Short mmCIF file of C-alpha atoms in Angstrom, two decimals:
data_model
loop_
_atom_site.label_atom_id
_atom_site.label_comp_id
_atom_site.label_asym_id
_atom_site.label_seq_id
_atom_site.Cartn_x
_atom_site.Cartn_y
_atom_site.Cartn_z
CA UNK A 23 15.41 -53.03 33.22
CA UNK A 24 12.18 -53.03 35.16
CA UNK A 25 12.52 -49.46 36.11
CA UNK A 26 12.04 -47.92 32.71
CA UNK A 27 8.98 -46.05 33.88
CA UNK A 28 10.57 -44.53 37.00
CA UNK A 29 13.35 -42.81 35.15
CA UNK A 30 15.57 -39.99 36.29
CA UNK A 31 16.68 -37.08 34.09
CA UNK A 32 20.24 -38.50 34.06
CA UNK A 33 19.06 -41.92 32.80
CA UNK A 34 16.79 -40.20 30.23
CA UNK A 35 19.77 -38.27 28.85
CA UNK A 36 21.80 -41.50 28.89
CA UNK A 37 19.15 -43.32 26.85
CA UNK A 38 19.06 -40.51 24.25
CA UNK A 39 22.86 -40.33 24.14
CA UNK A 40 23.11 -44.11 23.61
CA UNK A 41 20.55 -43.93 20.81
CA UNK A 42 22.21 -41.01 19.01
CA UNK A 43 25.78 -42.35 19.37
CA UNK A 44 24.88 -45.92 18.33
CA UNK A 45 22.65 -44.73 15.44
CA UNK A 46 25.30 -42.37 14.05
CA UNK A 47 27.97 -45.04 14.59
CA UNK A 48 26.01 -47.71 12.73
CA UNK A 49 25.42 -45.33 9.81
CA UNK A 50 29.16 -44.69 9.55
CA UNK A 51 30.00 -48.42 9.84
CA UNK A 52 27.37 -49.41 7.25
CA UNK A 53 28.59 -46.68 4.91
CA UNK A 54 32.04 -48.28 4.90
CA UNK A 55 30.58 -51.80 4.69
CA UNK A 56 28.01 -51.22 1.96
CA UNK A 57 29.54 -48.53 -0.27
CA UNK A 58 31.26 -49.40 -3.54
CA UNK A 59 34.44 -47.73 -2.25
CA UNK A 60 34.29 -49.90 0.89
CA UNK A 61 33.40 -53.61 1.01
CA UNK A 62 30.35 -53.48 -1.31
CA UNK A 63 28.19 -55.62 1.00
CA UNK A 64 24.89 -54.49 -0.54
CA UNK A 65 22.56 -56.80 1.42
CA UNK A 66 20.77 -54.41 3.76
CA UNK A 67 17.83 -56.66 4.74
CA UNK A 68 20.07 -59.65 5.47
CA UNK A 69 22.38 -57.41 7.49
CA UNK A 70 19.37 -56.32 9.56
CA UNK A 71 18.64 -60.02 10.13
CA UNK A 72 22.20 -60.40 11.49
CA UNK A 73 21.55 -57.39 13.76
CA UNK A 74 18.46 -58.99 15.31
CA UNK A 75 20.15 -62.41 15.56
CA UNK A 76 22.96 -60.92 17.69
CA UNK A 77 20.39 -58.92 19.70
CA UNK A 78 18.39 -62.13 20.32
CA UNK A 79 21.58 -63.91 21.43
CA UNK A 80 22.38 -61.11 23.90
CA UNK A 81 18.80 -61.32 25.24
CA UNK A 82 19.07 -65.11 25.62
CA UNK A 83 22.35 -64.82 27.57
CA UNK A 84 20.86 -62.03 29.70
CA UNK A 85 17.83 -64.16 30.64
CA UNK A 86 19.99 -67.23 31.29
CA UNK A 87 22.31 -65.34 33.65
CA UNK A 88 19.40 -63.72 35.52
CA UNK A 89 20.27 -60.18 34.48
CA UNK A 90 16.78 -59.73 33.03
CA UNK A 91 13.48 -61.44 33.75
CA UNK A 92 11.01 -62.82 31.23
CA UNK A 93 7.38 -61.67 31.50
CA UNK A 94 4.52 -63.22 29.57
CA UNK A 95 3.40 -61.51 26.37
CA UNK A 96 0.89 -63.35 24.12
CA UNK A 97 2.61 -64.95 21.14
CA UNK A 98 0.12 -63.49 18.65
CA UNK A 99 1.02 -59.94 19.80
CA UNK A 100 4.73 -60.68 19.33
CA UNK A 101 4.04 -62.03 15.82
CA UNK A 102 1.88 -59.01 14.99
CA UNK A 103 4.59 -56.64 16.15
CA UNK A 104 7.30 -58.55 14.24
CA UNK A 105 5.26 -58.41 11.01
CA UNK A 106 4.80 -54.63 11.39
CA UNK A 107 8.50 -54.14 12.24
CA UNK A 108 9.66 -56.22 9.26
CA UNK A 109 7.30 -54.33 6.95
CA UNK A 110 8.94 -51.14 8.23
CA UNK A 111 12.46 -52.39 7.43
CA UNK A 112 11.53 -53.79 4.01
CA UNK A 113 9.41 -50.75 3.13
CA UNK A 114 12.26 -48.38 3.98
CA UNK A 115 14.70 -50.36 1.82
CA UNK A 116 12.30 -50.40 -1.15
CA UNK A 117 11.47 -46.72 -0.65
CA UNK A 118 15.17 -45.80 -0.74
CA UNK A 119 15.67 -47.91 -3.87
CA UNK A 120 12.64 -46.67 -5.85
CA UNK A 121 12.56 -42.99 -4.80
CA UNK A 122 14.94 -40.08 -5.04
CA UNK A 123 16.87 -39.17 -1.87
CA UNK A 124 14.76 -36.01 -1.57
CA UNK A 125 11.43 -37.86 -1.55
CA UNK A 126 12.86 -40.50 0.81
CA UNK A 127 13.76 -37.73 3.29
CA UNK A 128 10.30 -36.17 2.95
CA UNK A 129 8.68 -39.55 3.68
CA UNK A 130 10.81 -39.88 6.83
CA UNK A 131 9.82 -36.37 7.94
CA UNK A 132 6.15 -37.22 7.43
CA UNK A 133 6.40 -39.83 10.21
CA UNK A 134 6.00 -37.15 12.90
CA UNK A 135 2.53 -35.95 11.82
CA UNK A 136 1.55 -39.56 10.97
CA UNK A 137 2.48 -40.71 14.49
CA UNK A 138 0.49 -37.80 15.94
CA UNK A 139 -2.61 -38.74 13.90
CA UNK A 140 -2.27 -42.46 14.69
CA UNK A 141 -1.91 -41.81 18.44
CA UNK A 142 -5.00 -39.58 18.24
CA UNK A 143 -6.96 -42.36 16.46
CA UNK A 144 -5.69 -45.31 18.53
CA UNK A 145 -5.24 -43.71 21.98
CA UNK A 146 -7.32 -40.52 21.74
CA UNK A 147 -4.18 -38.49 22.49
CA UNK A 148 -4.30 -34.71 22.01
CA UNK A 149 -1.42 -32.25 21.58
CA UNK A 150 -1.14 -28.63 22.68
CA UNK A 151 -0.70 -25.75 20.24
CA UNK A 152 2.92 -25.31 21.43
CA UNK A 153 3.79 -28.95 20.71
CA UNK A 154 2.25 -28.75 17.22
CA UNK A 155 4.18 -25.54 16.49
CA UNK A 156 7.45 -27.12 17.63
CA UNK A 157 6.85 -30.19 15.44
CA UNK A 158 6.28 -27.96 12.40
CA UNK A 159 9.52 -26.02 13.11
CA UNK A 160 11.53 -29.27 13.43
CA UNK A 161 10.07 -30.70 10.21
CA UNK A 162 10.81 -27.50 8.27
CA UNK A 163 14.35 -27.28 9.70
CA UNK A 164 15.29 -30.88 8.89
CA UNK A 165 13.59 -30.54 5.50
CA UNK A 166 15.65 -27.46 4.63
CA UNK A 167 18.96 -29.15 5.47
CA UNK A 168 18.26 -32.60 3.92
CA UNK A 169 15.74 -32.42 1.09
CA UNK A 170 17.26 -31.89 -2.36
CA UNK A 171 15.75 -33.26 -5.58
CA UNK A 172 12.24 -34.67 -5.30
CA UNK A 173 11.09 -37.24 -7.86
CA UNK A 174 7.99 -39.37 -7.31
CA UNK A 175 6.75 -42.55 -9.02
CA UNK A 176 3.74 -44.75 -8.19
CA UNK A 177 5.68 -47.81 -6.92
CA UNK A 178 8.00 -45.65 -4.85
CA UNK A 179 5.08 -43.68 -3.42
CA UNK A 180 3.26 -46.87 -2.35
CA UNK A 181 6.43 -48.29 -0.75
CA UNK A 182 7.00 -45.00 1.08
CA UNK A 183 3.40 -45.06 2.39
CA UNK A 184 3.83 -48.64 3.66
CA UNK A 185 7.18 -47.73 5.26
CA UNK A 186 5.84 -44.62 7.00
CA UNK A 187 2.64 -46.28 8.28
CA UNK A 188 4.37 -49.47 9.49
CA UNK A 189 7.27 -47.58 11.13
CA UNK A 190 4.87 -45.23 12.92
CA UNK A 191 2.70 -48.13 14.08
CA UNK A 192 5.79 -50.05 15.23
CA UNK A 193 6.97 -47.19 17.43
CA UNK A 194 3.52 -46.67 18.95
CA UNK A 195 3.18 -50.43 19.58
CA UNK A 196 6.51 -50.59 21.45
CA UNK A 197 5.25 -48.06 24.00
CA UNK A 198 1.77 -49.59 24.31
CA UNK A 199 3.11 -53.15 24.81
CA UNK A 200 5.49 -51.97 27.53
CA UNK A 201 2.65 -50.24 29.38
CA UNK A 202 0.09 -53.00 28.79
CA UNK A 203 2.25 -55.82 30.16
CA UNK A 204 4.47 -53.77 32.53
CA UNK A 205 7.49 -55.16 30.72
CA UNK A 206 10.92 -53.55 30.51
CA UNK A 207 12.35 -52.37 27.20
CA UNK A 208 15.10 -54.98 27.05
CA UNK A 209 12.73 -57.82 28.00
CA UNK A 210 10.34 -56.86 25.18
CA UNK A 211 13.22 -56.61 22.71
CA UNK A 212 14.46 -60.06 23.81
CA UNK A 213 11.06 -61.53 22.94
CA UNK A 214 10.63 -59.87 19.53
CA UNK A 215 14.24 -60.08 18.28
CA UNK A 216 14.31 -63.89 17.64
CA UNK A 217 11.12 -63.75 15.53
CA UNK A 218 12.42 -60.79 13.51
CA UNK A 219 15.86 -62.40 13.09
CA UNK A 220 14.43 -65.70 11.83
CA UNK A 221 12.03 -64.08 9.35
CA UNK A 222 14.58 -61.56 8.05
CA UNK A 223 17.33 -64.17 7.62
CA UNK A 224 14.93 -66.39 5.67
CA UNK A 225 13.44 -63.66 3.45
CA UNK A 226 16.34 -61.18 3.46
CA UNK A 227 18.54 -62.78 0.76
CA UNK A 228 15.58 -62.90 -1.67
CA UNK A 229 14.58 -59.28 -0.95
CA UNK A 230 18.20 -58.14 -1.33
CA UNK A 231 18.54 -60.02 -4.61
CA UNK A 232 15.49 -58.16 -5.92
CA UNK A 233 16.83 -54.83 -4.67
CA UNK A 234 20.46 -55.11 -5.79
CA UNK A 235 20.38 -57.94 -8.37
CA UNK A 236 23.23 -59.54 -6.40
CA UNK A 237 23.26 -62.89 -4.64
CA UNK A 238 24.63 -63.26 -1.12
CA UNK A 239 26.07 -66.65 -2.12
CA UNK A 240 28.32 -64.99 -4.71
CA UNK A 241 29.72 -62.41 -2.27
CA UNK A 242 33.40 -62.92 -1.42
CA UNK A 243 33.71 -62.37 2.32
CA UNK A 244 36.94 -60.75 3.49
CA UNK A 245 38.29 -60.33 7.02
CA UNK A 246 37.68 -56.56 6.77
CA UNK A 247 34.04 -57.04 5.72
CA UNK A 248 33.52 -59.57 8.53
CA UNK A 249 35.00 -57.11 11.04
CA UNK A 250 32.63 -54.34 9.93
CA UNK A 251 29.65 -56.74 10.00
CA UNK A 252 30.51 -57.59 13.62
CA UNK A 253 30.91 -53.87 14.41
CA UNK A 254 27.58 -53.10 12.76
CA UNK A 255 25.86 -55.90 14.74
CA UNK A 256 27.37 -54.70 18.03
CA UNK A 257 26.22 -51.13 17.42
CA UNK A 258 22.80 -52.47 16.37
CA UNK A 259 22.32 -54.09 19.80
CA UNK A 260 22.85 -50.71 21.49
CA UNK A 261 20.70 -48.99 18.86
CA UNK A 262 17.81 -51.46 19.30
CA UNK A 263 17.98 -51.40 23.10
CA UNK A 264 18.15 -47.59 23.23
CA UNK A 265 15.20 -47.28 20.81
CA UNK A 266 13.01 -49.40 23.10
CA UNK A 267 14.34 -47.50 26.14
CA UNK A 268 13.54 -44.11 24.63
CA UNK A 269 10.03 -45.00 23.44
CA UNK A 270 9.29 -46.68 26.79
CA UNK A 271 10.36 -43.56 28.69
CA UNK A 272 8.93 -40.91 26.36
CA UNK A 273 6.55 -41.27 23.42
CA UNK A 274 6.71 -42.17 19.74
CA UNK A 275 6.35 -38.48 18.80
CA UNK A 276 9.20 -37.41 21.12
CA UNK A 277 11.34 -40.22 19.70
CA UNK A 278 10.72 -38.97 16.17
CA UNK A 279 11.29 -35.28 17.00
CA UNK A 280 14.46 -35.67 19.04
CA UNK A 281 15.59 -38.47 16.74
CA UNK A 282 16.15 -35.86 14.04
CA UNK A 283 19.12 -34.76 16.14
CA UNK A 284 20.80 -37.81 14.57
CA UNK A 285 20.33 -36.27 11.12
CA UNK A 286 22.06 -33.10 12.31
CA UNK A 287 24.88 -35.20 13.84
CA UNK A 288 25.33 -37.27 10.65
CA UNK A 289 25.56 -34.11 8.50
CA UNK A 290 28.07 -32.54 10.91
CA UNK A 291 30.22 -35.69 11.14
CA UNK A 292 30.09 -36.12 7.36
CA UNK A 293 31.51 -32.61 7.06
CA UNK A 294 34.19 -33.19 9.73
CA UNK A 295 35.27 -36.74 8.79
CA UNK A 296 34.44 -37.20 5.11
CA UNK A 297 34.85 -33.65 3.75
CA UNK A 298 31.16 -33.52 2.79
CA UNK A 299 29.90 -30.17 1.58
CA UNK A 300 28.10 -28.11 4.23
CA UNK A 301 26.27 -25.19 2.65
CA UNK A 302 24.56 -22.17 4.19
CA UNK A 303 21.26 -23.94 3.47
CA UNK A 304 22.37 -26.98 5.53
CA UNK A 305 23.57 -24.81 8.41
CA UNK A 306 20.40 -22.68 8.54
CA UNK A 307 18.24 -25.83 8.40
CA UNK A 308 20.20 -27.46 11.24
CA UNK A 309 19.89 -24.33 13.41
CA UNK A 310 16.14 -24.20 12.76
CA UNK A 311 15.81 -27.91 13.60
CA UNK A 312 17.71 -27.49 16.89
CA UNK A 313 15.55 -24.47 17.80
CA UNK A 314 12.45 -26.56 17.06
CA UNK A 315 13.73 -29.37 19.31
CA UNK A 316 14.33 -26.90 22.16
CA UNK A 317 10.81 -25.49 21.73
CA UNK A 318 9.40 -29.02 21.64
CA UNK A 319 11.16 -29.98 24.90
CA UNK A 320 9.81 -26.83 26.56
CA UNK A 321 6.28 -27.43 25.20
CA UNK A 322 6.22 -31.04 26.44
CA UNK A 323 7.37 -29.91 29.90
CA UNK A 324 4.63 -27.24 30.00
CA UNK A 325 2.08 -29.89 28.94
CA UNK A 326 3.26 -32.21 31.73
CA UNK A 327 3.02 -29.46 34.37
CA UNK A 328 -0.50 -28.51 33.30
CA UNK A 329 -1.47 -32.19 33.35
CA UNK A 330 -0.17 -32.58 36.91
CA UNK A 331 -2.13 -29.51 38.05
CA UNK A 332 -5.30 -30.84 36.42
CA UNK A 333 -4.90 -34.21 38.16
CA UNK A 334 -4.41 -32.50 41.53
CA UNK A 335 -7.54 -30.38 41.06
CA UNK A 336 -9.57 -33.40 40.02
CA UNK A 337 -8.30 -35.44 42.94
CA UNK A 338 -9.00 -32.92 45.67
CA UNK A 339 -12.25 -31.30 44.51
CA UNK A 340 -15.73 -32.76 44.90
CA UNK A 341 -18.99 -31.40 43.59
CA UNK A 342 -21.85 -30.56 45.97
CA UNK A 343 -23.80 -33.54 44.66
CA UNK A 344 -20.90 -35.92 45.39
CA UNK A 345 -20.56 -34.54 48.95
CA UNK A 346 -24.31 -34.97 49.54
CA UNK A 347 -24.21 -38.58 48.24
CA UNK A 348 -21.28 -39.37 50.54
CA UNK A 349 -23.13 -37.94 53.54
CA UNK A 350 -26.27 -39.90 52.67
CA UNK A 351 -24.22 -43.09 52.37
CA UNK A 352 -22.60 -42.53 55.77
CA UNK A 353 -25.95 -41.90 57.46
CA UNK A 354 -27.83 -44.79 55.87
CA UNK A 355 -25.22 -47.55 56.41
CA UNK A 356 -24.58 -49.00 59.91
CA UNK A 357 -21.04 -48.43 61.20
CA UNK A 358 -18.90 -51.54 61.76
CA UNK A 359 -16.30 -52.06 64.43
CA UNK A 360 -13.16 -52.42 62.39
CA UNK A 361 -11.34 -54.65 64.89
CA UNK A 362 -14.18 -57.06 65.74
CA UNK A 363 -16.19 -56.81 62.50
CA UNK A 364 -19.38 -56.29 64.52
CA UNK A 365 -22.13 -53.82 63.74
CA UNK A 366 -22.61 -51.08 66.31
CA UNK A 367 -25.92 -49.68 67.36
#
């Protein structure tokens, strides 16, 4: 997992494919697990705690068997990240409960510009006109095919703001921690997963009781529900790993933009598998979103190429003043014999 930075196009595509497949799969599994027509396991926060517990267990086994190494990351940074990540999960759950589906989708779409602004504030990162245009096209496209009724209330709005800010900060922090400590995606996930699992399993039942007015202790577990919980946890491991892989290889903005491909996939699979209605509005929105993603990929590639050219020009060009200073330095300092370390002349 050390080689996240030196990634090939094939491994990049593999990381995206793993993320999309596992994310869509977990949505389908949770739909069956949590819906009233399925097993009615309406404890989303606790379920997320199970997800991180299994992920932490996989990380522990991986470290014990030598498959992955463990690099040092300060404990306070891991706690800080876990708090932000848990605020993201809880905020999303409350936002979905208190807001209409339409406003919930709008809040999710707003993460792209929020991530852009936060990266500009925190890392002084700038984006080209082409990238900004592509982001707008993607947001409009996904908005057209997902946003329906929009109802806003004060509590829901505040929860949505917390969810968007914490989720955006979480995704930026994943990338910055990996770069700061030269740590692989899976190694970082192995360090944060136990903290998130412990906190979510302790607080999750209380949060879920507030959200659904149902107690986990009163839930009658069946073999079918247990099977889908295990399936959901297995898919969550791949989903969590691929998220860290993708953000480590690309950026939080790219993860958000291309991540909307999952929305398109979910809508398409819902139409194919569950006979969901697919209107002309949905289709036109999906086409616009895909076009935006293609433009975004092209714009990012153009930005990379221009950045490489700039670095080459900076590296190989010196000003007249710099050349003069170098010459003066060579003339004023005595030359040393490299082999003997003696001063000549």
